[in-house]
Short mmCIF file of N, CA and C in Angstrom, two decimals:
data_model
loop_
_atom_site.label_atom_id
_atom_site.label_comp_id
_atom_site.label_asym_id
_atom_site.label_seq_id
_atom_site.Cartn_x
_atom_site.Cartn_y
_atom_site.Cartn_z
N MET A 214 45.43 45.16 -107.45
CA MET A 214 46.53 45.82 -108.10
C MET A 214 47.05 46.94 -107.20
N ILE A 215 48.35 47.06 -107.10
CA ILE A 215 48.97 48.10 -106.29
C ILE A 215 49.54 49.16 -107.23
N THR A 216 49.18 50.41 -107.00
CA THR A 216 49.75 51.50 -107.78
C THR A 216 50.74 52.24 -106.90
N SER A 217 51.52 53.08 -107.50
CA SER A 217 52.56 53.77 -106.76
C SER A 217 51.99 54.45 -105.52
N GLY A 218 52.70 54.27 -104.39
CA GLY A 218 52.34 54.92 -103.15
C GLY A 218 51.44 54.12 -102.24
N GLU A 219 50.85 53.01 -102.70
CA GLU A 219 49.98 52.21 -101.86
C GLU A 219 50.79 51.17 -101.10
N ALA A 220 50.29 50.77 -99.94
CA ALA A 220 50.94 49.73 -99.15
C ALA A 220 50.74 48.38 -99.83
N GLN A 221 51.70 47.50 -99.68
CA GLN A 221 51.67 46.19 -100.30
C GLN A 221 51.66 45.13 -99.22
N THR A 222 50.73 44.18 -99.31
CA THR A 222 50.69 43.14 -98.29
C THR A 222 50.36 41.75 -98.82
N ASP A 223 49.85 41.61 -100.02
CA ASP A 223 49.29 40.32 -100.39
C ASP A 223 49.76 39.73 -101.71
N GLY A 224 50.88 40.13 -102.21
CA GLY A 224 51.36 39.58 -103.47
C GLY A 224 50.67 40.13 -104.70
N ALA A 225 49.90 41.21 -104.56
CA ALA A 225 49.23 41.82 -105.71
C ALA A 225 50.26 42.45 -106.64
N PRO A 226 49.96 42.52 -107.93
CA PRO A 226 50.92 43.14 -108.86
C PRO A 226 50.99 44.65 -108.68
N TYR A 227 52.14 45.20 -109.04
CA TYR A 227 52.35 46.64 -109.07
C TYR A 227 51.77 47.15 -110.39
N ALA A 228 51.16 48.32 -110.39
CA ALA A 228 50.53 48.86 -111.60
C ALA A 228 51.01 50.27 -111.89
N LEU A 229 51.11 50.57 -113.17
CA LEU A 229 51.56 51.89 -113.63
C LEU A 229 50.93 52.16 -114.99
N GLN A 230 50.49 53.39 -115.21
CA GLN A 230 49.98 53.78 -116.53
C GLN A 230 51.04 54.58 -117.26
N ILE A 231 51.21 54.29 -118.54
CA ILE A 231 52.14 55.04 -119.39
C ILE A 231 51.39 55.43 -120.66
N PRO A 232 51.27 56.73 -120.92
CA PRO A 232 50.62 57.15 -122.17
C PRO A 232 51.56 56.95 -123.36
N VAL A 233 51.00 56.54 -124.49
CA VAL A 233 51.79 56.41 -125.70
C VAL A 233 52.00 57.81 -126.28
N MET A 234 53.26 58.18 -126.39
CA MET A 234 53.63 59.49 -126.89
C MET A 234 54.20 59.37 -128.31
N PHE A 235 54.32 60.50 -128.97
CA PHE A 235 54.88 60.54 -130.32
C PHE A 235 56.24 59.87 -130.38
N GLN A 236 57.05 60.05 -129.34
CA GLN A 236 58.40 59.47 -129.31
C GLN A 236 58.40 57.94 -129.33
N HIS A 237 57.29 57.32 -128.97
CA HIS A 237 57.19 55.87 -128.94
C HIS A 237 56.79 55.27 -130.29
N CYS A 238 56.36 56.10 -131.23
CA CYS A 238 55.70 55.61 -132.44
C CYS A 238 56.57 55.65 -133.69
N ASP A 239 56.23 54.76 -134.61
CA ASP A 239 56.84 54.77 -135.94
C ASP A 239 56.00 55.67 -136.85
N PRO A 240 56.37 55.82 -138.12
CA PRO A 240 55.60 56.71 -139.00
C PRO A 240 54.13 56.32 -139.17
N ALA A 241 53.78 55.06 -138.88
CA ALA A 241 52.38 54.63 -138.99
C ALA A 241 51.57 55.02 -137.76
N GLY A 242 52.25 55.57 -136.74
CA GLY A 242 51.54 55.99 -135.53
C GLY A 242 51.30 54.88 -134.52
N ILE A 243 52.00 53.75 -134.69
CA ILE A 243 51.89 52.67 -133.71
C ILE A 243 53.22 52.54 -132.96
N VAL A 244 53.16 51.94 -131.78
CA VAL A 244 54.37 51.81 -130.97
C VAL A 244 55.38 50.93 -131.72
N PHE A 245 56.57 51.47 -131.91
CA PHE A 245 57.69 50.73 -132.50
C PHE A 245 58.18 49.76 -131.44
N TYR A 246 58.23 48.46 -131.75
CA TYR A 246 58.41 47.43 -130.73
C TYR A 246 59.60 47.65 -129.78
N PRO A 247 60.76 48.20 -130.20
CA PRO A 247 61.81 48.43 -129.20
C PRO A 247 61.39 49.42 -128.10
N ARG A 248 60.45 50.30 -128.41
CA ARG A 248 59.98 51.26 -127.40
C ARG A 248 59.23 50.56 -126.28
N TYR A 249 58.61 49.41 -126.58
CA TYR A 249 57.97 48.63 -125.52
C TYR A 249 59.01 48.22 -124.48
N PHE A 250 60.22 47.87 -124.94
CA PHE A 250 61.26 47.46 -123.99
C PHE A 250 61.71 48.64 -123.13
N GLU A 251 61.69 49.84 -123.70
CA GLU A 251 61.97 51.04 -122.89
C GLU A 251 60.87 51.23 -121.85
N MET A 252 59.62 50.98 -122.25
CA MET A 252 58.52 51.09 -121.30
C MET A 252 58.62 50.03 -120.21
N ILE A 253 59.01 48.80 -120.59
CA ILE A 253 59.22 47.75 -119.59
C ILE A 253 60.26 48.21 -118.59
N ASN A 254 61.35 48.79 -119.07
CA ASN A 254 62.37 49.29 -118.16
C ASN A 254 61.81 50.38 -117.25
N ALA A 255 60.95 51.24 -117.79
CA ALA A 255 60.33 52.29 -116.98
C ALA A 255 59.46 51.68 -115.88
N VAL A 256 58.74 50.61 -116.21
CA VAL A 256 57.91 49.92 -115.21
C VAL A 256 58.80 49.35 -114.11
N VAL A 257 59.88 48.67 -114.50
CA VAL A 257 60.80 48.09 -113.52
C VAL A 257 61.43 49.18 -112.66
N GLU A 258 61.92 50.25 -113.29
CA GLU A 258 62.56 51.33 -112.54
C GLU A 258 61.58 52.00 -111.59
N THR A 259 60.37 52.24 -112.05
CA THR A 259 59.35 52.87 -111.20
C THR A 259 58.94 51.94 -110.07
N PHE A 260 58.82 50.65 -110.35
CA PHE A 260 58.52 49.66 -109.31
C PHE A 260 59.55 49.74 -108.19
N PHE A 261 60.82 49.73 -108.56
CA PHE A 261 61.86 49.77 -107.53
C PHE A 261 61.83 51.08 -106.75
N GLU A 262 61.62 52.19 -107.44
CA GLU A 262 61.61 53.49 -106.74
C GLU A 262 60.38 53.67 -105.86
N ARG A 263 59.20 53.46 -106.42
CA ARG A 263 57.98 53.80 -105.70
C ARG A 263 57.46 52.69 -104.80
N ALA A 264 57.65 51.45 -105.20
CA ALA A 264 57.10 50.34 -104.41
C ALA A 264 58.12 49.74 -103.44
N VAL A 265 59.37 49.63 -103.91
CA VAL A 265 60.41 49.03 -103.07
C VAL A 265 61.13 50.09 -102.25
N GLY A 266 61.12 51.35 -102.74
CA GLY A 266 61.82 52.41 -102.02
C GLY A 266 63.31 52.41 -102.29
N TRP A 267 63.70 51.96 -103.48
CA TRP A 267 65.12 51.84 -103.84
C TRP A 267 65.26 52.33 -105.28
N SER A 268 65.52 53.62 -105.44
CA SER A 268 65.60 54.21 -106.78
C SER A 268 66.84 53.72 -107.53
N PHE A 269 66.78 53.78 -108.84
CA PHE A 269 67.94 53.43 -109.64
C PHE A 269 69.10 54.38 -109.34
N ALA A 270 68.80 55.64 -109.02
CA ALA A 270 69.86 56.59 -108.66
C ALA A 270 70.60 56.10 -107.42
N GLU A 271 69.85 55.64 -106.41
CA GLU A 271 70.48 55.11 -105.20
C GLU A 271 71.20 53.80 -105.49
N MET A 272 70.53 52.92 -106.24
CA MET A 272 71.16 51.64 -106.59
C MET A 272 72.50 51.85 -107.28
N HIS A 273 72.45 52.58 -108.39
CA HIS A 273 73.62 52.72 -109.24
C HIS A 273 74.68 53.66 -108.64
N GLY A 274 74.22 54.80 -108.12
CA GLY A 274 75.16 55.81 -107.64
C GLY A 274 75.72 55.54 -106.27
N THR A 275 74.85 55.23 -105.32
CA THR A 275 75.27 55.06 -103.93
C THR A 275 75.66 53.62 -103.63
N ASP A 276 74.77 52.69 -103.96
CA ASP A 276 74.98 51.29 -103.59
C ASP A 276 75.81 50.49 -104.60
N ARG A 277 76.00 51.05 -105.80
CA ARG A 277 76.81 50.42 -106.85
C ARG A 277 76.30 49.03 -107.23
N VAL A 278 74.95 48.93 -107.34
CA VAL A 278 74.32 47.70 -107.80
C VAL A 278 73.33 48.04 -108.90
N GLY A 279 72.93 47.02 -109.64
CA GLY A 279 71.92 47.20 -110.67
C GLY A 279 71.09 45.93 -110.79
N VAL A 280 70.03 45.99 -111.59
CA VAL A 280 69.16 44.83 -111.80
C VAL A 280 68.94 44.60 -113.30
N PRO A 281 70.00 44.20 -114.00
CA PRO A 281 69.84 43.94 -115.44
C PRO A 281 68.98 42.70 -115.68
N LEU A 282 68.45 42.62 -116.89
CA LEU A 282 67.70 41.44 -117.30
C LEU A 282 68.65 40.29 -117.58
N GLY A 283 68.34 39.15 -117.03
CA GLY A 283 69.08 37.93 -117.36
C GLY A 283 68.40 37.19 -118.49
N ARG A 284 67.08 37.42 -118.60
CA ARG A 284 66.29 36.77 -119.65
C ARG A 284 64.99 37.53 -119.77
N ILE A 285 64.45 37.58 -120.99
CA ILE A 285 63.11 38.12 -121.20
C ILE A 285 62.48 37.41 -122.39
N GLY A 286 61.26 37.00 -122.21
CA GLY A 286 60.45 36.43 -123.30
C GLY A 286 59.23 37.30 -123.45
N THR A 287 58.92 37.71 -124.66
CA THR A 287 57.86 38.68 -124.89
C THR A 287 56.92 38.22 -125.98
N GLU A 288 55.64 38.45 -125.77
CA GLU A 288 54.62 38.23 -126.79
C GLU A 288 53.91 39.55 -127.03
N PHE A 289 53.75 39.89 -128.30
CA PHE A 289 53.04 41.10 -128.70
C PHE A 289 51.65 40.69 -129.16
N HIS A 290 50.62 41.21 -128.51
CA HIS A 290 49.26 40.76 -128.79
C HIS A 290 48.49 41.68 -129.74
N ALA A 291 48.70 42.98 -129.61
CA ALA A 291 47.99 43.94 -130.46
C ALA A 291 48.78 45.24 -130.47
N ALA A 292 48.57 46.03 -131.50
CA ALA A 292 49.27 47.30 -131.64
C ALA A 292 48.73 48.34 -130.66
N SER A 293 49.62 49.19 -130.22
CA SER A 293 49.23 50.37 -129.44
C SER A 293 49.49 51.59 -130.30
N ARG A 294 48.64 52.59 -130.16
CA ARG A 294 48.70 53.77 -131.02
C ARG A 294 48.93 55.04 -130.22
N LEU A 295 49.42 56.04 -130.91
CA LEU A 295 49.61 57.36 -130.33
C LEU A 295 48.33 57.79 -129.62
N GLY A 296 48.47 58.21 -128.36
CA GLY A 296 47.32 58.64 -127.58
C GLY A 296 46.73 57.58 -126.66
N ASP A 297 47.05 56.29 -126.91
CA ASP A 297 46.59 55.24 -125.99
C ASP A 297 47.23 55.44 -124.63
N VAL A 298 46.56 55.00 -123.59
CA VAL A 298 47.14 54.95 -122.25
C VAL A 298 47.25 53.47 -121.90
N ILE A 299 48.49 53.03 -121.71
CA ILE A 299 48.73 51.61 -121.47
C ILE A 299 48.79 51.36 -119.96
N ASP A 300 48.02 50.36 -119.54
CA ASP A 300 48.04 49.92 -118.15
C ASP A 300 49.04 48.77 -118.03
N TRP A 301 50.09 49.00 -117.26
CA TRP A 301 51.15 48.02 -117.06
C TRP A 301 51.03 47.40 -115.68
N THR A 302 51.33 46.12 -115.58
CA THR A 302 51.44 45.47 -114.28
C THR A 302 52.75 44.70 -114.22
N LEU A 303 53.31 44.64 -113.02
CA LEU A 303 54.50 43.85 -112.75
C LEU A 303 54.16 42.97 -111.56
N ALA A 304 54.22 41.66 -111.78
CA ALA A 304 53.94 40.68 -110.73
C ALA A 304 55.21 39.88 -110.46
N VAL A 305 55.59 39.79 -109.20
CA VAL A 305 56.76 39.00 -108.81
C VAL A 305 56.31 37.57 -108.61
N ARG A 306 56.87 36.66 -109.39
CA ARG A 306 56.48 35.25 -109.32
C ARG A 306 57.42 34.42 -108.46
N HIS A 307 58.67 34.83 -108.37
CA HIS A 307 59.63 34.09 -107.55
C HIS A 307 60.78 35.02 -107.18
N LEU A 308 61.20 34.96 -105.94
CA LEU A 308 62.34 35.73 -105.47
C LEU A 308 63.43 34.76 -105.05
N GLY A 309 64.52 34.76 -105.81
CA GLY A 309 65.64 33.88 -105.50
C GLY A 309 66.67 34.61 -104.65
N GLY A 310 67.82 34.00 -104.48
CA GLY A 310 68.88 34.60 -103.69
C GLY A 310 69.40 35.90 -104.29
N ALA A 311 69.60 35.91 -105.61
CA ALA A 311 70.12 37.09 -106.30
C ALA A 311 69.27 37.46 -107.51
N SER A 312 68.15 36.76 -107.70
CA SER A 312 67.33 37.01 -108.89
C SER A 312 65.87 37.15 -108.51
N MET A 313 65.09 37.59 -109.50
CA MET A 313 63.66 37.76 -109.30
C MET A 313 62.97 37.47 -110.63
N ASN A 314 62.01 36.55 -110.64
CA ASN A 314 61.21 36.27 -111.82
C ASN A 314 59.97 37.14 -111.77
N VAL A 315 59.71 37.85 -112.86
CA VAL A 315 58.55 38.74 -112.92
C VAL A 315 57.75 38.47 -114.19
N GLU A 316 56.45 38.76 -114.07
CA GLU A 316 55.57 38.79 -115.23
C GLU A 316 55.16 40.24 -115.42
N ILE A 317 55.30 40.71 -116.63
CA ILE A 317 54.94 42.09 -116.95
C ILE A 317 53.87 42.03 -118.04
N ALA A 318 52.80 42.78 -117.85
CA ALA A 318 51.72 42.78 -118.83
C ALA A 318 51.32 44.21 -119.14
N ALA A 319 50.89 44.41 -120.38
CA ALA A 319 50.40 45.71 -120.83
C ALA A 319 49.04 45.51 -121.47
N THR A 320 48.07 46.34 -121.05
CA THR A 320 46.74 46.32 -121.63
C THR A 320 46.30 47.75 -121.90
N CYS A 321 45.33 47.89 -122.76
CA CYS A 321 44.71 49.20 -123.01
C CYS A 321 43.22 48.97 -123.14
N GLU A 322 42.47 49.59 -122.24
CA GLU A 322 41.02 49.41 -122.20
C GLU A 322 40.64 47.94 -122.19
N GLY A 323 41.40 47.15 -121.43
CA GLY A 323 41.12 45.73 -121.26
C GLY A 323 41.68 44.82 -122.34
N GLU A 324 42.22 45.38 -123.42
CA GLU A 324 42.78 44.57 -124.50
C GLU A 324 44.27 44.32 -124.25
N ALA A 325 44.68 43.06 -124.31
CA ALA A 325 46.08 42.72 -124.12
C ALA A 325 46.91 43.30 -125.25
N ARG A 326 48.00 43.93 -124.88
CA ARG A 326 48.92 44.48 -125.88
C ARG A 326 50.25 43.74 -125.87
N LEU A 327 50.74 43.38 -124.68
CA LEU A 327 52.05 42.75 -124.55
C LEU A 327 52.06 41.95 -123.26
N SER A 328 52.76 40.83 -123.27
CA SER A 328 53.04 40.11 -122.03
C SER A 328 54.49 39.65 -122.08
N ALA A 329 55.14 39.66 -120.92
CA ALA A 329 56.55 39.29 -120.86
C ALA A 329 56.84 38.55 -119.57
N GLU A 330 57.75 37.61 -119.65
CA GLU A 330 58.30 36.95 -118.48
C GLU A 330 59.78 37.27 -118.48
N ALA A 331 60.27 37.74 -117.33
CA ALA A 331 61.65 38.18 -117.27
C ALA A 331 62.31 37.75 -115.96
N VAL A 332 63.62 37.68 -116.00
CA VAL A 332 64.42 37.43 -114.81
C VAL A 332 65.33 38.63 -114.63
N LEU A 333 65.21 39.27 -113.48
CA LEU A 333 66.10 40.36 -113.09
C LEU A 333 67.13 39.79 -112.13
N ILE A 334 68.38 40.24 -112.26
CA ILE A 334 69.46 39.74 -111.42
C ILE A 334 70.12 40.91 -110.73
N LEU A 335 70.26 40.82 -109.40
CA LEU A 335 70.96 41.87 -108.66
C LEU A 335 72.46 41.68 -108.88
N VAL A 336 73.12 42.74 -109.36
CA VAL A 336 74.52 42.66 -109.76
C VAL A 336 75.33 43.75 -109.06
N ASP A 337 76.50 43.37 -108.56
CA ASP A 337 77.49 44.32 -108.06
C ASP A 337 78.12 44.97 -109.30
N LEU A 338 77.93 46.27 -109.48
CA LEU A 338 78.37 46.93 -110.71
C LEU A 338 79.89 47.04 -110.83
N ASP A 339 80.59 47.02 -109.72
CA ASP A 339 82.05 47.11 -109.78
C ASP A 339 82.69 45.78 -110.15
N ARG A 340 82.11 44.69 -109.68
CA ARG A 340 82.66 43.36 -109.97
C ARG A 340 81.91 42.66 -111.09
N MET A 341 80.74 43.20 -111.48
CA MET A 341 79.88 42.60 -112.50
C MET A 341 79.58 41.14 -112.19
N ARG A 342 79.19 40.90 -110.93
CA ARG A 342 78.81 39.57 -110.48
C ARG A 342 77.50 39.68 -109.70
N SER A 343 76.72 38.62 -109.77
CA SER A 343 75.48 38.62 -109.01
C SER A 343 75.77 38.59 -107.51
N ILE A 344 74.87 39.23 -106.76
CA ILE A 344 74.98 39.25 -105.29
C ILE A 344 73.59 39.00 -104.71
N ARG A 345 73.55 38.61 -103.45
CA ARG A 345 72.28 38.36 -102.77
C ARG A 345 71.56 39.67 -102.50
N TRP A 346 70.21 39.59 -102.50
CA TRP A 346 69.42 40.75 -102.14
C TRP A 346 69.74 41.15 -100.71
N PRO A 347 69.97 42.44 -100.44
CA PRO A 347 70.13 42.87 -99.05
C PRO A 347 68.84 42.56 -98.28
N GLU A 348 68.98 42.16 -97.03
CA GLU A 348 67.83 41.69 -96.25
C GLU A 348 66.68 42.70 -96.20
N ALA A 349 66.98 43.98 -95.99
CA ALA A 349 65.91 44.98 -95.91
C ALA A 349 65.16 45.09 -97.24
N ARG A 350 65.87 45.05 -98.35
CA ARG A 350 65.23 45.12 -99.68
C ARG A 350 64.46 43.83 -99.96
N ARG A 351 65.07 42.72 -99.58
CA ARG A 351 64.42 41.42 -99.78
C ARG A 351 63.08 41.37 -99.04
N ALA A 352 63.03 41.90 -97.82
CA ALA A 352 61.80 41.89 -97.03
C ALA A 352 60.68 42.64 -97.77
N VAL A 353 61.01 43.76 -98.40
CA VAL A 353 60.00 44.51 -99.17
C VAL A 353 59.60 43.72 -100.41
N LEU A 354 60.57 43.19 -101.14
CA LEU A 354 60.27 42.43 -102.36
C LEU A 354 59.39 41.22 -102.05
N GLU A 355 59.60 40.59 -100.91
CA GLU A 355 58.81 39.41 -100.55
C GLU A 355 57.33 39.72 -100.44
N THR A 356 56.98 40.96 -100.12
CA THR A 356 55.57 41.32 -100.03
C THR A 356 54.88 41.32 -101.39
N PHE A 357 55.66 41.32 -102.46
CA PHE A 357 55.11 41.31 -103.82
C PHE A 357 55.07 39.91 -104.43
N VAL A 358 55.66 38.93 -103.75
CA VAL A 358 55.75 37.59 -104.32
C VAL A 358 54.41 36.88 -104.23
N LYS A 359 53.98 36.39 -105.36
CA LYS A 359 52.82 35.51 -105.43
C LYS A 359 53.22 34.38 -106.33
N GLU A 360 53.65 33.31 -105.72
CA GLU A 360 54.14 32.15 -106.47
C GLU A 360 53.01 31.56 -107.31
N THR A 361 53.33 31.15 -108.52
CA THR A 361 52.34 30.50 -109.37
C THR A 361 52.25 29.03 -108.95
N GLU A 362 51.07 28.48 -109.06
CA GLU A 362 50.88 27.07 -108.72
C GLU A 362 51.37 26.19 -109.86
N THR A 363 51.97 25.08 -109.49
CA THR A 363 52.48 24.17 -110.52
C THR A 363 51.63 22.95 -110.64
#
C-alpha cells in the first residue's frame, strides 16, 4: 500500500485514512451514505495531489481540466460510526486514453465498510469534452496501474 508522500513503482494501491467526524453522521451516529461519496471524492482528490502531483486547484484553475465520475458502482458492507478511522485505498485497474478505472475500498480495523468501482474521465472544462491524459501525468498514473487478470 502506498500512502501520501511515498514513491510508487509496482501498481500498489494508494492509501489514506479519514476519521469519521460529526459532520459525516446522521442522528444515529453512523455515516450518512452520501457522506461516503464525499469521502470518495476526498480520496480521489488527495490521490491526484499527493501521489500524482496534480492538485485539483492546478487542474481546475490553471489547466482547466477535471476528472468527473463517468460511472460508479458501490456496495455498503457495514456501518461506520462517529470516531472510527476509515482506511481507504484507491487502486488503478486500467488507464485508457482519457479515462481511468479505479477500485476504491474502505475498511475499519480490517472490517469492510464500502467498496466501489468507478470510471474517472479527464475532461476539458471549457469544452466539456473528454481529452487524452497529458503524457507527463499519464507516466505517473501508469505507475499505479495493476491490471486485473481475466
